[in-house]
XYZ file of C-alpha atoms in Angstrom:
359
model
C 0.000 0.000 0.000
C 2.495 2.523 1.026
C 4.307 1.818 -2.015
C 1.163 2.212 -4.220
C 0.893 5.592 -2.511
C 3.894 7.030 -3.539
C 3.842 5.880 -7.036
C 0.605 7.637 -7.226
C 1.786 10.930 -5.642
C 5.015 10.696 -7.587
C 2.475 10.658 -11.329
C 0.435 13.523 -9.816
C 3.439 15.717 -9.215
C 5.098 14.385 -12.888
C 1.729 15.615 -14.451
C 1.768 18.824 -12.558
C 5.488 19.244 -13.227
C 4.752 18.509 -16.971
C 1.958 20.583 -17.561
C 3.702 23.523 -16.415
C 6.879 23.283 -18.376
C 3.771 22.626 -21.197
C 2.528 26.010 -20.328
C 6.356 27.620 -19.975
C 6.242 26.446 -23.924
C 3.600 27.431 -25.002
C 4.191 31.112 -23.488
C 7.546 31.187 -25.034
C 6.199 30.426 -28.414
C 3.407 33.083 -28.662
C 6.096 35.640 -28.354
C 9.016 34.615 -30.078
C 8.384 35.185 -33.230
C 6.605 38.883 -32.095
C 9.639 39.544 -30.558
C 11.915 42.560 -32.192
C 15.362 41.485 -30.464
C 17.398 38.833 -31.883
C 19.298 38.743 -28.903
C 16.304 37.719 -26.575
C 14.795 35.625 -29.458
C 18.037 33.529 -29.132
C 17.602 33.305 -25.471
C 14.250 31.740 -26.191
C 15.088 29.131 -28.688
C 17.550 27.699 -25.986
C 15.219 27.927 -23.728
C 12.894 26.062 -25.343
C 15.305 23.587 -26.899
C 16.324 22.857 -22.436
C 12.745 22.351 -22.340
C 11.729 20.351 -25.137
C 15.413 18.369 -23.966
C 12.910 16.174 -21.060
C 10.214 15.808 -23.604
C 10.597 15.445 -27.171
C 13.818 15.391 -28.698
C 12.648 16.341 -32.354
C 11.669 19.311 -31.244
C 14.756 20.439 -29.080
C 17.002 19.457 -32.063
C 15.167 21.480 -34.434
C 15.240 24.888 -31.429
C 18.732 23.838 -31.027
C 19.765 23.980 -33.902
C 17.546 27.289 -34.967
C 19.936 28.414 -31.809
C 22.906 27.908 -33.589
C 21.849 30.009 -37.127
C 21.147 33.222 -35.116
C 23.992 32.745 -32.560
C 26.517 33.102 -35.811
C 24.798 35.479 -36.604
C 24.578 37.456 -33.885
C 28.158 36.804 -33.244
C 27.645 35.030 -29.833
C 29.961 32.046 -29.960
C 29.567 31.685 -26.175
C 26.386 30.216 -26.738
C 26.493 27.690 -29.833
C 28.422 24.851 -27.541
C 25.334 24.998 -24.846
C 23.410 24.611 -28.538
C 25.452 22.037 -29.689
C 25.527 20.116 -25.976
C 21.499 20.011 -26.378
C 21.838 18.413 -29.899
C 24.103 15.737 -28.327
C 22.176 15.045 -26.103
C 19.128 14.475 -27.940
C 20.636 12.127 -30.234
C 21.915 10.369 -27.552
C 18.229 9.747 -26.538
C 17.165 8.473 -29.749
C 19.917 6.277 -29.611
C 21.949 8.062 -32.552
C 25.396 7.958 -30.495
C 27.258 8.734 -33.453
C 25.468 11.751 -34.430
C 25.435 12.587 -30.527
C 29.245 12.439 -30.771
C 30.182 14.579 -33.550
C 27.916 17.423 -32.161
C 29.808 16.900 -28.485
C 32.712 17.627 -30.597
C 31.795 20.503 -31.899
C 31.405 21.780 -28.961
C 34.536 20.819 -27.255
C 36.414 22.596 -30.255
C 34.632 25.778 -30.195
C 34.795 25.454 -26.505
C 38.665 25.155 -26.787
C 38.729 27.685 -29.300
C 37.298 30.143 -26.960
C 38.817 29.454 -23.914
C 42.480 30.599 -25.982
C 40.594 33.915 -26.835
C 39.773 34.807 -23.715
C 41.740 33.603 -21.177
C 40.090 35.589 -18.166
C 36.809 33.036 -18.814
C 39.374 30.035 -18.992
C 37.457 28.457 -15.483
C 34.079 29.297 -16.867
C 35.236 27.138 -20.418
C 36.867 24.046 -18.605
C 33.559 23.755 -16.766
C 31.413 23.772 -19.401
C 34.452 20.867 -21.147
C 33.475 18.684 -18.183
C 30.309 18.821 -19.387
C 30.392 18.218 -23.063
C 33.529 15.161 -22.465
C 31.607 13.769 -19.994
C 28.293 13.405 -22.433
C 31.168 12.422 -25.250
C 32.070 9.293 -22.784
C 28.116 8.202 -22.432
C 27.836 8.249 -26.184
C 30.720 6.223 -26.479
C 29.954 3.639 -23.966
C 26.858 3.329 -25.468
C 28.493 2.131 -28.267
C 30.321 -0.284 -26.633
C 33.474 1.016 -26.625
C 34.371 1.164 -23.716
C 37.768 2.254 -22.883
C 37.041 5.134 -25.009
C 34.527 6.042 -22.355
C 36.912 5.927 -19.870
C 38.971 8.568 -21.392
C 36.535 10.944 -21.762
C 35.415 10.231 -18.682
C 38.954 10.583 -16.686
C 39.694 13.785 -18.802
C 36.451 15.022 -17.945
C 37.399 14.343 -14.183
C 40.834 16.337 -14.496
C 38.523 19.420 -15.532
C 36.246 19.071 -12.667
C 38.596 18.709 -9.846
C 40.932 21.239 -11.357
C 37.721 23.861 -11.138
C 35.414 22.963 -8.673
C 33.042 21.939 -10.843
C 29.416 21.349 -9.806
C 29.158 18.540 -12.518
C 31.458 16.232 -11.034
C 29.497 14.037 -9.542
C 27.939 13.618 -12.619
C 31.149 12.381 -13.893
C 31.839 10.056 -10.688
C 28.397 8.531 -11.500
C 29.414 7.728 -15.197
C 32.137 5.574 -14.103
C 30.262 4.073 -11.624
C 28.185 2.861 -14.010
C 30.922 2.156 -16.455
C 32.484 0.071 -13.752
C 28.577 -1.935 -12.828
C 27.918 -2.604 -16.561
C 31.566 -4.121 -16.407
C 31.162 -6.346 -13.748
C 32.963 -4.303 -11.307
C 30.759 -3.938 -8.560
C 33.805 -2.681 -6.035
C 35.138 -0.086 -7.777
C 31.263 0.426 -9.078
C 30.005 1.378 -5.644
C 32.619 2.703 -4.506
C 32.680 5.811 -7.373
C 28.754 6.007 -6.864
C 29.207 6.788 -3.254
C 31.397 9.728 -3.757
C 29.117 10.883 -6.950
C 26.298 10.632 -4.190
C 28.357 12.390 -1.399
C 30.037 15.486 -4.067
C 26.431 16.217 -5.282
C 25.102 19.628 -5.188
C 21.845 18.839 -3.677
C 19.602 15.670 -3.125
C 17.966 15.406 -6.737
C 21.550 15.670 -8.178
C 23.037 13.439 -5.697
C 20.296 10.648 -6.378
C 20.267 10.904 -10.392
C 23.820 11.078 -10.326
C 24.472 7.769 -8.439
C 21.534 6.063 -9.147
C 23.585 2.849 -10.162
C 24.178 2.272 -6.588
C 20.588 0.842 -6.158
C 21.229 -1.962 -8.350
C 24.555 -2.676 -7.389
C 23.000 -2.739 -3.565
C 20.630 -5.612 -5.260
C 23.750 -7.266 -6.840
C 25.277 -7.452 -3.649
C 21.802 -8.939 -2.070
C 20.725 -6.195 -0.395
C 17.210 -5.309 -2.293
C 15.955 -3.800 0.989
C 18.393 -1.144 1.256
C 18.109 -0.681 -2.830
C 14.451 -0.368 -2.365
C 15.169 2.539 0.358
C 17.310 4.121 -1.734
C 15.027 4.013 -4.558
C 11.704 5.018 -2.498
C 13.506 7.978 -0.631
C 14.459 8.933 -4.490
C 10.633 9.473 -5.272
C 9.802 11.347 -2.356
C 11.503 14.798 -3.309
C 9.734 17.276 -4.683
C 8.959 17.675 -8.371
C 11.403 19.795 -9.397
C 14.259 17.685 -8.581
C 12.666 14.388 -10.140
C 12.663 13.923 -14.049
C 10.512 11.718 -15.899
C 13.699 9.884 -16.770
C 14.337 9.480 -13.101
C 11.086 7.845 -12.428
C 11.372 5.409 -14.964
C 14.555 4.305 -13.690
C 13.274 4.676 -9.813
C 10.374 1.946 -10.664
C 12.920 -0.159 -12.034
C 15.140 -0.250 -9.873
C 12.163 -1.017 -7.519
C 11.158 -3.754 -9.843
C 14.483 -5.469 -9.606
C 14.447 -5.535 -5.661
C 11.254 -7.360 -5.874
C 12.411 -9.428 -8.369
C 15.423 -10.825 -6.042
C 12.922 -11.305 -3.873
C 11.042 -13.659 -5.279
C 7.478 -10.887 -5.527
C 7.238 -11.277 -9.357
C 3.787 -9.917 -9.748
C 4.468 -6.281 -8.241
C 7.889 -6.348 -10.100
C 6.245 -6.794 -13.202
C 3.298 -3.971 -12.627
C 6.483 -1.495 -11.556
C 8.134 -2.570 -15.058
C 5.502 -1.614 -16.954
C 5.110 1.852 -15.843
C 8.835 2.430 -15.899
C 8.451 1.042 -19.540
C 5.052 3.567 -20.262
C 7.215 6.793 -18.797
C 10.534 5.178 -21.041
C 8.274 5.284 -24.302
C 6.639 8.556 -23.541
C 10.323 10.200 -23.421
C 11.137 8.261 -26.502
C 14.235 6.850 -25.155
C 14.327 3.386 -27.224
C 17.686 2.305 -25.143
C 16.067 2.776 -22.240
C 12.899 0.912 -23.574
C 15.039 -1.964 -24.465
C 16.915 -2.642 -21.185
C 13.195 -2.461 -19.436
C 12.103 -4.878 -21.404
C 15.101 -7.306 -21.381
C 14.155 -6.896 -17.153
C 10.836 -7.502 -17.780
C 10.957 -10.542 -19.851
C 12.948 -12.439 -17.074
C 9.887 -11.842 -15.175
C 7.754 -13.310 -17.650
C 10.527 -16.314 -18.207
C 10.303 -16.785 -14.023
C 6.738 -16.646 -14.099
C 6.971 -19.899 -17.004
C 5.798 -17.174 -19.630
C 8.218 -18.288 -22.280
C 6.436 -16.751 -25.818
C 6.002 -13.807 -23.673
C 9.627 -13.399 -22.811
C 10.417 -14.307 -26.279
C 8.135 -11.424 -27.394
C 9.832 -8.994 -25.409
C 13.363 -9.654 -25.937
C 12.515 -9.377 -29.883
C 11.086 -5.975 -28.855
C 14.219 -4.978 -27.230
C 16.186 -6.196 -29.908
C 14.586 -4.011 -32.364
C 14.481 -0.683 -30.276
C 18.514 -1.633 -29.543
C 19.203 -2.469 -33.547
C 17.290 1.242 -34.154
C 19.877 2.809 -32.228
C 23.796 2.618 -32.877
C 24.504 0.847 -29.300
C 26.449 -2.229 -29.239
C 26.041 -2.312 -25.609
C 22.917 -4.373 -24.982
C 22.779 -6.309 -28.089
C 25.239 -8.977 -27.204
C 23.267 -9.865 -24.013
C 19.325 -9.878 -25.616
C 20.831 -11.901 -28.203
C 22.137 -14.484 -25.899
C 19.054 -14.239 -23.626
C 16.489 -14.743 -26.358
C 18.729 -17.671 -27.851
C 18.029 -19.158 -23.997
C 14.688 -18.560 -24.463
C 13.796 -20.342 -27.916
C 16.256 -22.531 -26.744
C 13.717 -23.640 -23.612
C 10.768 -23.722 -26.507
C 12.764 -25.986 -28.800
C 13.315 -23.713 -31.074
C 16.665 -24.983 -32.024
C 17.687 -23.370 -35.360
C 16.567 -19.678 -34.131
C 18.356 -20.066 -30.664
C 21.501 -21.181 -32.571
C 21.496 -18.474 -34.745
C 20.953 -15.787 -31.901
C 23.773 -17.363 -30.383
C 26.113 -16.476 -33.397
C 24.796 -13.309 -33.715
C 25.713 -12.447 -29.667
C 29.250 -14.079 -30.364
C 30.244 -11.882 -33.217
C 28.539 -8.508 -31.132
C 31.092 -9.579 -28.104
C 34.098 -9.810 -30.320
C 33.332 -6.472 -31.400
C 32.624 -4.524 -28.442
């Protein structure tokens, strides 16, 4: 019950939270294109583009990159990184990682390139560089390739202990999760505790290490993940995405599913899977799903779990991520394996071979 409770006061305040960043939108576009200054109309088209960033993609790429035309324009260099940062990040949530990283490069060059022409802003630059290399590593470890992750990663790390920089628990939490997705559940925790401990704030602190509430459940603690997950969902709106929900009922999920509660594991999955399809995200869709069909296999669902793996497979083949693949291959190859489905497990098990060699 108590847990019912607080997923149903955590949708209320996403819907609230929603339909006032809806409103914020729709105010910004009834006066942008009535307004005379191109310097404030730029300020709005990055504004919207950070806004459209938690909803729709589409749409911030096409503000951020309307950003971009009248920052040249305007001569206002300072800006077309932030632009460029937003475009990367977008791409990165369709699952485009290579498109994400050539627009996180832009903006590491021009962010270079005006750091050296004006040197009295050279803190203000290598903070916005932990940024962008940080987002440059997720990309790439998205991918698969991982040690190229790390680099960006560490380098991003130099920056943000060399400046203070409020993003770099951000960055400890990327190699925490680097380090879980690895196997490394040591080093894993051990980089999510200080992301979790350097945070600026409890909504940054929990988003930034929320990998330690599945390595808690990997370690056989689902009671303290579940803590860490519930006491997540109780701030208030404005520090609690729709991207952090889905990943709060997951997480969730999981406990329960180490426990052995398979019904109210499944029922969290799918409304972690609803919010992951109504932010687009198809990698995040497709790791739900690969959760949830273990469920259904547990629960002696096999077509089911078959049917949900192929659905992961497909939203992971429409992105550029070699990460998951390898694994859903290999699982659904169990799978059709345990229905006899010998020629079509085989097959998936060739398929996940060849994706290890070449992440």
């Amino acid at each position: 019950y108590r847990l019912a409770l607080l997923v149903s006061l955590v949708l209320i305040s996403l819907t609230s939270s929603l339909l006032a960043q809806q409103s914020r939108i729709d105010s910004i576009h009834r006066v942008i294109n009535s307004v005379k200054s191109d310097s404030v109309k730029l300020e709005l088209q990055l504004e919207l583009a950070e806004l459209y960033l938690q909803t729709d993609a589409e749409k911030c790429l096409d503000h951020s990159k309307d950003a971009i035309v009248l920052a040249y324009e305007l001569d206002e260099m300072w800006i077309v990184p932030y632009a460029y940062n937003y475009i990367g990040m977008s791409y990165d949530d369709l699952g485009r990682y290579g498109e994400a990283l050539e627009a996180y490069r832009k903006a590491i060059e021009i962010t270079y390139s005006e750091m050296k022409g004006n040197p009295e802003f050279e803190e203000e630059y290598k903070r916005d560089l932990v940024v962008f290399l940080n987002n440059s590593g997720y990309s790439e470890f998205n991918r698969g390739n991982i040690s190229a992750a790390m680099e960006y990663y560490l380098q991003s790390l130099d920056y943000a202990d060399s400046t203070s920089s409020p993003d770099r628990s951000a960055v400890l939490g990327s190699i925490a999760e680097l380090y879980y997705e690895t196997g490394d559940l040591r080093n894993g925790k051990s980089y999510a505790i200080h992301a979790f401990r350097s945070a600026e704030g409890p909504g940054t602190a929990y988003h930034d290490a929320s990998v330690l509430g599945r390595i808690l459940v990997g370690e056989g603690k689902p009671d303290s993940a579940r803590t860490f997950y519930e006491d997540w969902l109780r701030l208030p709106p404005k520090d609690l995405t729709t991207y952090d929900s889905a990943l709060t009922y997951a997480g969730i999920a999981e406990a329960f599913v180490f426990e052995g509660n398979l019904q109210k594991a499944d029922s969290l999955y799918m409304w972690s899977l609803a919010l992951a399809r109504s932010l687009n995200n198809k990698l995040l869709q497709s790791q739900i799903l690969e959760l949830q069909s273990a469920v259904s296999e547990a629960q002696g669902r096999l077509s089911l779990a078959e049917s949900q793996l192929s659905q992961a497979i497909d939203l992971a083949r429409s992105t550029s991520s070699l990460l998951v693949l390898p694994a859903l291959s290999q699982d659904r190859a169990d799978i059709r394996g345990k229905q006899g489905k010998n020629t079509s497990a085989l097959e998936d098990q060739r398929v996940a071979a060849t994706l290890r060699d070449s992440v």
